[in-house]
Short mmCIF file of C-alpha atoms and ligand atoms in Angstrom, two decimals:
data_model
loop_
_atom_site.label_atom_id
_atom_site.label_comp_id
_atom_site.label_asym_id
_atom_site.label_seq_id
_atom_site.Cartn_x
_atom_site.Cartn_y
_atom_site.Cartn_z
CA MET A 1 127.92 116.88 100.11
CA GLN A 2 125.06 119.30 99.46
CA LYS A 3 122.27 118.83 102.01
CA ILE A 4 118.71 118.25 100.77
CA ASN A 5 116.49 121.30 101.19
CA MET A 6 112.97 121.40 102.58
CA ALA A 7 110.24 123.94 101.84
CA THR A 8 107.66 123.48 104.62
CA PRO A 9 108.55 122.39 108.17
CA LEU A 10 107.48 119.05 109.61
CA VAL A 11 105.62 119.17 112.89
CA GLU A 12 108.01 117.38 115.26
CA MET A 13 106.48 115.95 118.46
CA ASP A 14 109.16 114.82 120.91
CA GLY A 15 108.36 112.22 123.55
CA ASP A 16 109.55 110.24 126.54
CA GLU A 17 112.04 107.73 127.96
CA MET A 18 114.04 105.43 125.66
CA THR A 19 112.27 106.56 122.53
CA ARG A 20 113.23 110.19 123.34
CA ILE A 21 116.88 109.08 123.46
CA LEU A 22 116.50 107.21 120.15
CA TRP A 23 114.75 110.24 118.65
CA GLN A 24 117.80 112.41 119.24
CA MET A 25 120.20 109.74 117.93
CA ILE A 26 118.13 109.23 114.77
CA LYS A 27 118.11 112.96 114.08
CA GLU A 28 121.83 113.38 114.72
CA LEU A 29 123.04 110.30 112.86
CA LEU A 30 120.52 109.73 110.09
CA ILE A 31 118.83 113.01 109.22
CA LEU A 32 120.75 116.17 110.10
CA PRO A 33 123.92 115.16 108.14
CA PHE A 34 121.84 114.77 104.97
CA VAL A 35 118.83 117.10 105.20
CA GLU A 36 118.58 120.82 105.94
CA LEU A 37 115.89 119.83 108.41
CA LYS A 38 113.02 122.25 109.04
CA THR A 39 110.69 121.38 111.89
CA GLU A 40 108.19 123.11 114.12
CA TYR A 41 109.16 121.51 117.44
CA TYR A 42 106.68 120.56 120.20
CA ASP A 43 107.97 118.89 123.34
CA LEU A 44 105.34 116.29 124.27
CA GLY A 45 107.56 114.87 127.01
CA LEU A 46 105.41 114.22 130.11
CA LEU A 47 106.92 117.02 132.20
CA ASN A 48 106.37 119.63 129.51
CA ARG A 49 102.79 118.44 129.02
CA ASN A 50 102.37 118.93 132.75
CA ARG A 51 104.03 122.38 132.70
CA THR A 52 101.77 123.55 129.86
CA LYS A 53 98.63 121.91 131.30
CA ASP A 54 98.70 119.69 128.19
CA GLN A 55 98.21 122.70 125.90
CA VAL A 56 101.38 121.70 124.04
CA THR A 57 99.60 118.54 122.81
CA VAL A 58 96.65 120.56 121.53
CA GLN A 59 98.98 123.07 119.83
CA ALA A 60 100.96 120.25 118.22
CA ALA A 61 97.80 118.61 116.85
CA LEU A 62 96.54 121.95 115.47
CA ALA A 63 99.93 122.55 113.85
CA ALA A 64 99.74 119.07 112.27
CA LYS A 65 96.39 120.00 110.74
CA GLU A 66 97.76 123.31 109.52
CA LEU A 67 101.11 122.14 108.12
CA GLY A 68 99.82 118.74 106.97
CA VAL A 69 102.61 116.39 108.08
CA ALA A 70 103.79 115.46 111.58
CA VAL A 71 106.19 112.94 113.12
CA LYS A 72 105.68 111.83 116.71
CA CYS A 73 107.87 110.10 119.29
CA ALA A 74 106.25 107.66 121.75
CA THR A 75 104.94 109.34 124.90
CA ILE A 76 103.96 108.25 128.41
CA THR A 77 100.23 108.08 129.13
CA PRO A 78 100.15 108.65 132.88
CA ASN A 79 98.44 106.10 135.10
CA ARG A 80 98.43 105.72 138.89
CA GLN A 81 101.93 104.23 138.93
CA ARG A 82 103.29 107.13 136.86
CA MET A 83 101.66 109.63 139.24
CA GLU A 84 103.83 108.10 142.01
CA GLU A 85 106.90 108.01 139.78
CA TYR A 86 106.48 111.70 138.82
CA PRO A 87 105.15 113.43 141.99
CA GLU A 88 105.22 116.82 140.23
CA LEU A 89 102.31 115.79 137.98
CA THR A 90 99.28 117.94 138.73
CA GLN A 91 96.84 115.73 136.82
CA MET A 92 96.61 112.30 135.20
CA TRP A 93 96.83 113.82 131.72
CA ASN A 94 95.05 112.13 128.82
CA SER A 95 96.80 109.98 126.29
CA PRO A 96 98.44 112.42 123.81
CA ASN A 97 97.56 110.02 121.00
CA ALA A 98 93.87 110.17 121.92
CA THR A 99 94.00 114.00 122.05
CA ILE A 100 95.75 114.23 118.69
CA ARG A 101 93.41 111.65 117.15
CA SER A 102 90.31 113.50 118.25
CA ILE A 103 91.60 116.89 117.02
CA MET A 104 92.72 115.48 113.67
CA ASP A 105 89.62 113.21 113.48
CA GLY A 106 91.91 110.62 112.02
CA THR A 107 92.13 106.91 111.34
CA VAL A 108 95.15 104.90 112.46
CA PHE A 109 96.85 102.64 109.92
CA ARG A 110 99.35 100.11 111.31
CA ARG A 111 101.74 98.36 109.00
CA PRO A 112 104.48 95.82 109.82
CA ILE A 113 108.03 96.19 108.47
CA ILE A 114 109.29 92.86 107.15
CA VAL A 115 112.92 91.70 107.34
CA ASN A 116 114.47 88.52 105.93
CA HIS A 117 115.29 86.61 109.11
CA VAL A 118 111.95 87.01 110.81
CA ARG A 119 109.40 85.03 108.83
CA PRO A 120 105.71 85.70 109.56
CA VAL A 121 104.08 82.92 111.57
CA VAL A 122 101.55 82.62 108.73
CA ARG A 123 103.74 81.19 105.96
CA THR A 124 101.60 82.45 103.08
CA TRP A 125 102.01 86.12 104.09
CA GLU A 126 104.50 87.65 101.67
CA SER A 127 103.60 91.35 102.01
CA PRO A 128 102.55 93.47 104.96
CA ILE A 129 98.90 93.61 106.02
CA THR A 130 97.90 97.12 107.11
CA ILE A 131 95.19 97.37 109.76
CA ALA A 132 92.99 100.48 109.63
CA ARG A 133 91.24 100.90 112.97
CA HIS A 134 88.26 103.18 113.45
CA ALA A 135 89.29 105.29 116.41
CA TYR A 136 85.95 106.43 117.84
CA GLY A 137 83.09 104.95 119.81
CA ASP A 138 81.53 101.46 120.11
CA LEU A 139 82.81 99.60 123.17
CA TYR A 140 85.26 102.42 124.01
CA LYS A 141 82.50 104.94 124.69
CA ALA A 142 79.95 102.43 125.99
CA VAL A 143 77.99 102.82 129.24
CA ASP A 144 77.51 99.72 131.37
CA LEU A 145 74.95 98.75 133.99
CA ARG A 146 74.80 95.86 136.46
CA THR A 147 71.39 95.04 137.96
CA GLU A 148 70.27 92.62 140.69
CA GLU A 149 66.47 92.43 140.44
CA PRO A 150 64.16 91.03 137.77
CA GLY A 151 63.00 93.77 135.42
CA SER A 152 63.11 95.30 131.95
CA CYS A 153 65.79 97.40 130.31
CA GLU A 154 64.89 99.95 127.67
CA LEU A 155 66.84 102.17 125.34
CA LEU A 156 65.39 105.67 125.27
CA PHE A 157 66.43 108.37 122.80
CA THR A 158 65.18 111.90 123.48
CA ALA A 159 65.69 114.29 120.59
CA ASP A 160 66.34 117.99 121.27
CA SER A 161 62.89 118.56 119.77
CA GLY A 162 61.41 116.44 122.55
CA ARG A 163 60.46 113.52 120.32
CA GLN A 164 61.29 110.17 121.90
CA GLU A 165 62.16 106.69 120.59
CA ARG A 166 61.97 103.72 122.94
CA LEU A 167 63.18 100.17 122.49
CA LEU A 168 62.94 97.17 124.81
CA VAL A 169 66.43 95.70 125.21
CA GLN A 170 65.39 92.64 127.22
CA ARG A 171 63.26 91.52 130.13
CA ALA A 172 65.50 89.85 132.73
CA ASP A 173 64.26 87.33 135.31
CA GLY A 174 67.29 87.79 137.56
CA PRO A 175 70.62 89.62 137.94
CA ALA A 176 71.94 90.93 134.63
CA VAL A 177 74.55 93.14 132.94
CA TRP A 178 73.75 95.72 130.26
CA GLN A 179 75.65 97.85 127.82
CA ALA A 180 74.81 100.65 125.42
CA CYS A 181 77.21 101.98 122.82
CA HIS A 182 77.03 104.50 120.03
CA ASN A 183 78.78 105.94 117.03
CA TYR A 184 78.32 109.05 114.91
CA ARG A 185 77.56 108.80 111.22
CA SER A 186 80.03 111.67 110.64
CA SER A 187 82.81 109.70 112.34
CA ILE A 188 82.08 106.56 110.32
CA ARG A 189 82.11 108.68 107.15
CA SER A 190 85.48 110.23 108.05
CA PHE A 191 86.80 106.74 108.75
CA ALA A 192 85.60 105.51 105.35
CA ARG A 193 87.11 108.51 103.52
CA SER A 194 90.47 108.15 105.26
CA CYS A 195 90.54 104.44 104.34
CA PHE A 196 89.72 105.02 100.66
CA GLN A 197 92.24 107.89 100.47
CA TYR A 198 95.00 105.86 102.14
CA ALA A 199 94.32 102.90 99.82
CA LEU A 200 94.80 105.22 96.84
CA ASP A 201 97.92 106.86 98.34
CA THR A 202 99.57 103.50 99.06
CA HIS A 203 98.15 101.70 96.03
CA GLN A 204 96.63 98.78 97.94
CA ASP A 205 93.27 96.99 97.92
CA LEU A 206 90.93 97.90 100.76
CA TRP A 207 88.97 95.24 102.68
CA PHE A 208 86.29 96.16 105.18
CA SER A 209 84.50 93.77 107.51
CA THR A 210 81.72 93.96 110.10
CA LYS A 211 79.08 91.59 111.44
CA ASP A 212 76.08 93.12 109.67
CA THR A 213 74.21 89.80 109.45
CA ILE A 214 73.72 89.95 113.24
CA SER A 215 74.07 93.68 113.90
CA LYS A 216 71.76 94.70 111.07
CA THR A 217 71.23 98.34 112.02
CA TYR A 218 74.49 99.26 113.76
CA ASP A 219 77.03 97.38 111.64
CA GLY A 220 74.67 97.72 108.67
CA GLU A 221 75.16 101.51 108.93
CA PHE A 222 78.94 101.11 108.70
CA LYS A 223 78.57 98.91 105.62
CA GLN A 224 76.18 101.34 103.94
CA ILE A 225 78.29 104.44 104.63
CA PHE A 226 81.37 102.70 103.20
CA GLU A 227 79.35 101.82 100.07
CA GLN A 228 78.11 105.42 99.73
CA GLU A 229 81.61 106.85 100.11
CA TYR A 230 83.06 104.30 97.71
CA SER A 231 80.87 105.59 94.89
CA ALA A 232 82.94 108.80 94.84
CA PHE A 233 86.25 106.91 94.97
CA SER A 234 85.44 104.06 92.58
CA PRO A 235 86.66 105.77 89.34
CA ALA A 236 90.02 106.54 91.00
CA PHE A 237 90.20 102.95 92.30
CA LYS A 238 89.58 101.61 88.79
CA ARG A 239 92.26 103.88 87.33
CA ALA A 240 94.71 102.74 90.02
CA GLY A 241 93.83 99.07 89.44
CA ILE A 242 92.92 98.50 93.08
CA ARG A 243 89.62 97.26 94.54
CA TYR A 244 87.31 97.72 97.51
CA PHE A 245 85.97 94.52 99.02
CA TYR A 246 83.38 94.11 101.80
CA THR A 247 82.87 90.86 103.67
CA LEU A 248 81.69 89.52 107.04
CA ILE A 249 84.36 89.62 109.75
CA ASP A 250 84.45 85.82 110.14
CA ASP A 251 84.93 85.38 106.41
CA ALA A 252 87.58 88.13 106.46
CA VAL A 253 89.56 86.31 109.17
CA ALA A 254 89.60 83.10 107.11
CA ARG A 255 90.61 84.95 103.94
CA VAL A 256 93.30 87.01 105.72
CA ILE A 257 94.94 83.87 107.10
CA ARG A 258 95.04 82.27 103.64
CA SER A 259 96.08 85.48 101.85
CA ARG A 260 99.49 86.62 100.63
CA GLY A 261 99.03 89.98 102.38
CA GLY A 262 99.62 93.31 100.66
CA PHE A 263 96.25 94.98 101.41
CA ILE A 264 94.54 97.23 103.96
CA TRP A 265 92.02 95.65 106.32
CA ALA A 266 89.65 98.26 107.75
CA CYS A 267 88.12 97.27 111.08
CA LYS A 268 85.68 98.72 113.57
CA ASN A 269 87.25 99.99 116.80
CA TYR A 270 87.28 96.74 118.82
CA ASP A 271 88.05 94.47 115.86
CA GLY A 272 90.96 96.77 114.95
CA ASP A 273 92.28 96.69 118.51
CA VAL A 274 92.40 92.88 118.52
CA MET A 275 93.40 92.30 114.90
CA SER A 276 96.28 94.80 114.94
CA ASP A 277 97.85 92.91 117.87
CA MET A 278 97.27 89.61 116.09
CA VAL A 279 98.81 90.89 112.86
CA SER A 280 101.83 92.52 114.56
CA THR A 281 102.57 89.39 116.61
CA ALA A 282 102.18 87.13 113.59
CA PHE A 283 104.48 89.34 111.50
CA GLY A 284 107.16 89.55 114.18
CA SER A 285 107.01 92.18 116.87
CA LEU A 286 105.49 95.45 117.97
CA ALA A 287 108.93 97.01 117.55
CA MET A 288 108.56 96.55 113.78
CA MET A 289 105.14 98.21 113.41
CA THR A 290 104.73 101.68 111.95
CA SER A 291 101.62 103.67 112.62
CA VAL A 292 100.14 106.48 110.54
CA LEU A 293 97.23 108.70 111.55
CA VAL A 294 95.42 109.97 108.46
CA ALA A 295 92.76 112.69 108.75
CA PRO A 296 89.96 113.05 106.21
CA ASP A 297 91.47 116.43 105.18
CA GLY A 298 94.66 114.54 104.23
CA SER A 299 96.86 115.70 107.14
CA THR A 300 99.03 112.89 108.40
CA GLU A 301 100.97 112.00 111.55
CA TYR A 302 103.65 109.27 111.53
CA GLU A 303 104.88 107.32 114.55
CA ALA A 304 106.07 103.94 115.81
CA ALA A 305 103.29 101.71 117.16
CA HIS A 306 105.23 100.79 120.32
CA GLY A 307 105.58 102.70 123.58
CA THR A 308 108.49 104.37 125.33
CA VAL A 309 110.30 101.07 126.21
CA THR A 310 110.62 101.97 129.89
CA GLN A 311 112.87 99.11 131.07
CA HIS A 312 115.50 99.91 128.46
CA TYR A 313 115.44 103.56 129.58
CA TYR A 314 116.22 102.68 133.17
CA ARG A 315 119.11 100.53 131.99
CA TYR A 316 120.29 103.43 129.82
CA LEU A 317 120.21 105.75 132.86
CA LYS A 318 122.50 103.27 134.66
CA GLY A 319 125.07 103.67 131.88
CA GLU A 320 124.21 100.59 129.80
CA LYS A 321 123.86 100.75 126.02
CA PRO A 322 120.45 99.19 125.39
CA SER A 323 119.58 97.30 122.25
CA THR A 324 116.24 99.04 121.64
CA ASN A 325 114.92 98.54 118.12
CA PRO A 326 114.81 101.95 116.35
CA THR A 327 113.29 100.63 113.08
CA ALA A 328 109.69 101.78 113.54
CA THR A 329 110.81 105.24 114.71
CA ILE A 330 113.17 105.54 111.71
CA PHE A 331 110.24 104.63 109.44
CA ALA A 332 108.12 107.29 111.14
CA TRP A 333 110.74 109.89 110.12
CA SER A 334 111.18 108.48 106.62
CA GLY A 335 107.40 108.33 106.11
CA ALA A 336 106.99 111.95 107.19
CA LEU A 337 109.89 113.17 105.02
CA LYS A 338 108.54 111.28 101.98
CA LYS A 339 105.05 112.71 102.51
CA ARG A 340 106.43 116.25 102.96
CA GLY A 341 108.53 115.80 99.83
CA SER A 342 105.60 114.56 97.78
CA ILE A 343 103.29 117.41 98.90
CA ASP A 344 105.99 120.05 98.31
CA GLN A 345 107.14 118.39 95.07
CA LEU A 346 110.68 117.85 96.29
CA PRO A 347 111.77 114.57 94.65
CA ASP A 348 115.17 114.65 96.42
CA LEU A 349 113.45 114.62 99.79
CA VAL A 350 111.22 111.70 98.71
CA ARG A 351 114.30 109.82 97.48
CA PHE A 352 116.08 110.52 100.77
CA GLY A 353 113.16 108.99 102.71
CA GLU A 354 113.28 105.92 100.48
CA SER A 355 117.07 105.62 100.85
CA LEU A 356 116.80 105.89 104.62
CA GLU A 357 114.32 102.99 104.68
CA GLN A 358 116.47 100.95 102.31
CA ALA A 359 119.64 101.59 104.35
CA CYS A 360 117.80 100.45 107.48
CA LEU A 361 116.42 97.29 105.83
CA ASP A 362 119.78 96.45 104.17
CA THR A 363 121.58 96.76 107.51
CA LEU A 364 119.06 94.49 109.27
CA ASN A 365 118.92 92.01 106.38
CA ASN A 366 122.72 91.83 106.36
CA GLY A 367 122.71 90.56 109.92
CA LEU A 368 123.14 93.52 112.29
CA VAL A 369 120.04 93.44 114.47
CA THR A 370 118.75 94.52 117.87
CA LYS A 371 118.23 91.84 120.52
CA ASP A 372 114.44 91.61 120.09
CA LEU A 373 114.93 90.63 116.43
CA PHE A 374 117.82 88.29 117.32
CA GLN A 375 115.49 86.40 119.66
CA LEU A 376 112.75 86.16 117.03
CA ALA A 377 114.97 85.19 114.13
CA GLU A 378 115.18 81.75 112.57
CA GLN A 379 117.85 79.79 114.40
CA ASN A 380 120.31 79.25 111.58
CA ALA A 381 120.41 82.93 110.63
CA ALA A 382 123.91 84.44 110.96
CA LEU A 383 123.02 87.48 113.02
CA HIS A 384 124.90 89.86 115.29
CA PRO A 385 122.96 91.47 118.11
CA VAL A 386 124.12 95.07 118.60
CA SER A 387 123.14 98.13 120.62
CA SER A 388 120.80 100.76 119.17
CA GLU A 389 123.76 103.10 118.75
CA GLU A 390 125.82 100.54 116.82
CA LEU A 391 122.87 99.77 114.56
CA LEU A 392 122.24 103.46 113.87
CA GLU A 393 125.96 104.02 113.12
CA ALA A 394 125.86 101.17 110.61
CA ILE A 395 122.75 102.57 108.91
CA ALA A 396 124.39 106.03 108.81
CA GLU A 397 127.46 104.52 107.16
CA ARG A 398 125.31 103.01 104.40
CA LEU A 399 123.59 106.36 103.87
CA ARG A 400 126.96 108.16 103.71
CA GLN A 401 128.19 105.71 101.07
CA LYS A 402 125.09 106.34 99.00
CA PHE A 403 125.04 110.13 99.28
CA ASP A 404 128.81 110.83 99.35
CA SER A 405 129.33 108.85 96.16
CA LYS A 406 126.98 111.20 94.26
P1 LIG B 501 106.17 99.34 125.12
O1 LIG B 501 105.80 99.27 123.68
O2 LIG B 501 107.11 100.41 125.51
O3 LIG B 501 106.80 97.93 125.55
C1 LIG B 501 106.07 96.70 125.44
C2 LIG B 501 107.07 95.53 125.31
O4 LIG B 501 107.64 95.51 124.00
C3 LIG B 501 108.24 95.60 126.28
O5 LIG B 501 108.59 94.30 126.65
C4 LIG B 501 109.35 96.23 125.46
O6 LIG B 501 110.62 95.88 125.90
C5 LIG B 501 109.05 95.70 124.05
N1 LIG B 501 109.39 96.71 123.04
C6 LIG B 501 108.56 97.69 122.59
N2 LIG B 501 109.20 98.44 121.69
C7 LIG B 501 110.45 97.94 121.58
C8 LIG B 501 111.59 98.33 120.81
N3 LIG B 501 111.55 99.38 119.98
N4 LIG B 501 112.71 97.59 120.93
C9 LIG B 501 112.76 96.53 121.74
N5 LIG B 501 111.71 96.12 122.52
C10 LIG B 501 110.57 96.83 122.43
O7 LIG B 501 104.80 99.44 125.93
P2 LIG B 501 104.48 99.47 127.49
O8 LIG B 501 105.61 98.87 128.27
O9 LIG B 501 103.14 98.93 127.63
O10 LIG B 501 104.42 101.04 127.83
C11 LIG B 501 105.52 101.87 128.17
C12 LIG B 501 105.08 103.32 128.11
O11 LIG B 501 104.79 103.66 126.76
C13 LIG B 501 103.80 103.60 128.90
O12 LIG B 501 103.98 104.75 129.69
C14 LIG B 501 102.73 103.84 127.85
O13 LIG B 501 101.82 104.82 128.25
C15 LIG B 501 103.54 104.32 126.67
N6 LIG B 501 102.95 103.99 125.35
C16 LIG B 501 102.98 104.96 124.42
C17 LIG B 501 102.52 104.71 123.15
C18 LIG B 501 102.57 105.83 122.13
O14 LIG B 501 102.99 106.92 122.42
N7 LIG B 501 102.15 105.59 120.91
C19 LIG B 501 102.04 103.45 122.80
C20 LIG B 501 102.05 102.45 123.78
C21 LIG B 501 102.52 102.73 125.05
#
């Protein structure tokens, strides 16, 4: 069989623990036999991040911007417990995802992968709902204050020119808590552009919701910037037969629950945090969520939404064959290959990405599943729980049948 050629390399970001093991298996069984794979490899494993003082993460993100398409394995974000587990760590390094997100200035889109035996909890949902979460500011960059005495709290803005704006937050008669948060108009604009672009790329309607009836200035700014940005995209939306729809977040929740799915729901940072967990749980599991980071310049990074599945890794180290679900990581690879193929105008590479996804879905729908899916499945489904390796072998066999018969 002739392998499929690539023109431009993918930026490959390797990771940690069980997902690092799956990464290697996916490459060996599902990609290298079929594709003359070209990648620019960055090892984002925790120890290499430590060795390079985290410069490898920065270099990988810059490469993703330059080459346009990246695929990332899940990585450990160190916390206190990890500092004890890895005594060689010289610093509690930042989350690689946060570093990459801030360099690419991107928006994260999370989309569930649906299989036959795991029905969404919401029975009307027929197609995936993609959550687009603004990844900067609001609660996540807020400053908090706790006070004991009666008094007044003010918000004071001092411009570099020296001009000041002052606003009374509240007069408190006793102990109180306070919070101030911010966002940049440029970040909201990038968020809006990424959402409109992704809606066009994936041919889906875009919904956006805030609480601008209460938060007239802050949320009102989000609403207005989306409207301004939409004016440039609206002809392309009309041509594509898709629509942009703004509503209040409470109305959006009611409509989402009664919907059939099949659209993108853009949310502010906190709303996106909560709603993406709600949507992934209601669709099945975190192990079936793909995640795509899209920058306003169009560069894209694909990954699974889940973490490094630590417990499975420790069982793997003891010689067990864990049943870790590789689906979302496979879809990260297929998404990146399809995107690379479409940018480089390589239809064979796009078709390979599609075939890889289909082979994965056919294998799962035919009853070979990992244990997490087995536990979630409807009880009468005739399913066989298998290890990750067995599942990947079965997917590879389907791919071989498809490509060898050509
Ligand atoms: P996790 O996603 O690894 O696991 C959460 C739960 O979901 C566990 O019960 C796990 O068994 C289950 N699960 C997740 N993915 C699964 C899969 N593919 N197959 C079967 N079961 C699966 O998250 P965690 O335990 O909170 O974190 C573990 C490590 O991952 C941490 O060090 C964290 O920093 C890192 N993490 C990385 C990313 C990322 O790189 N994008 C995201 C989240 C967490």
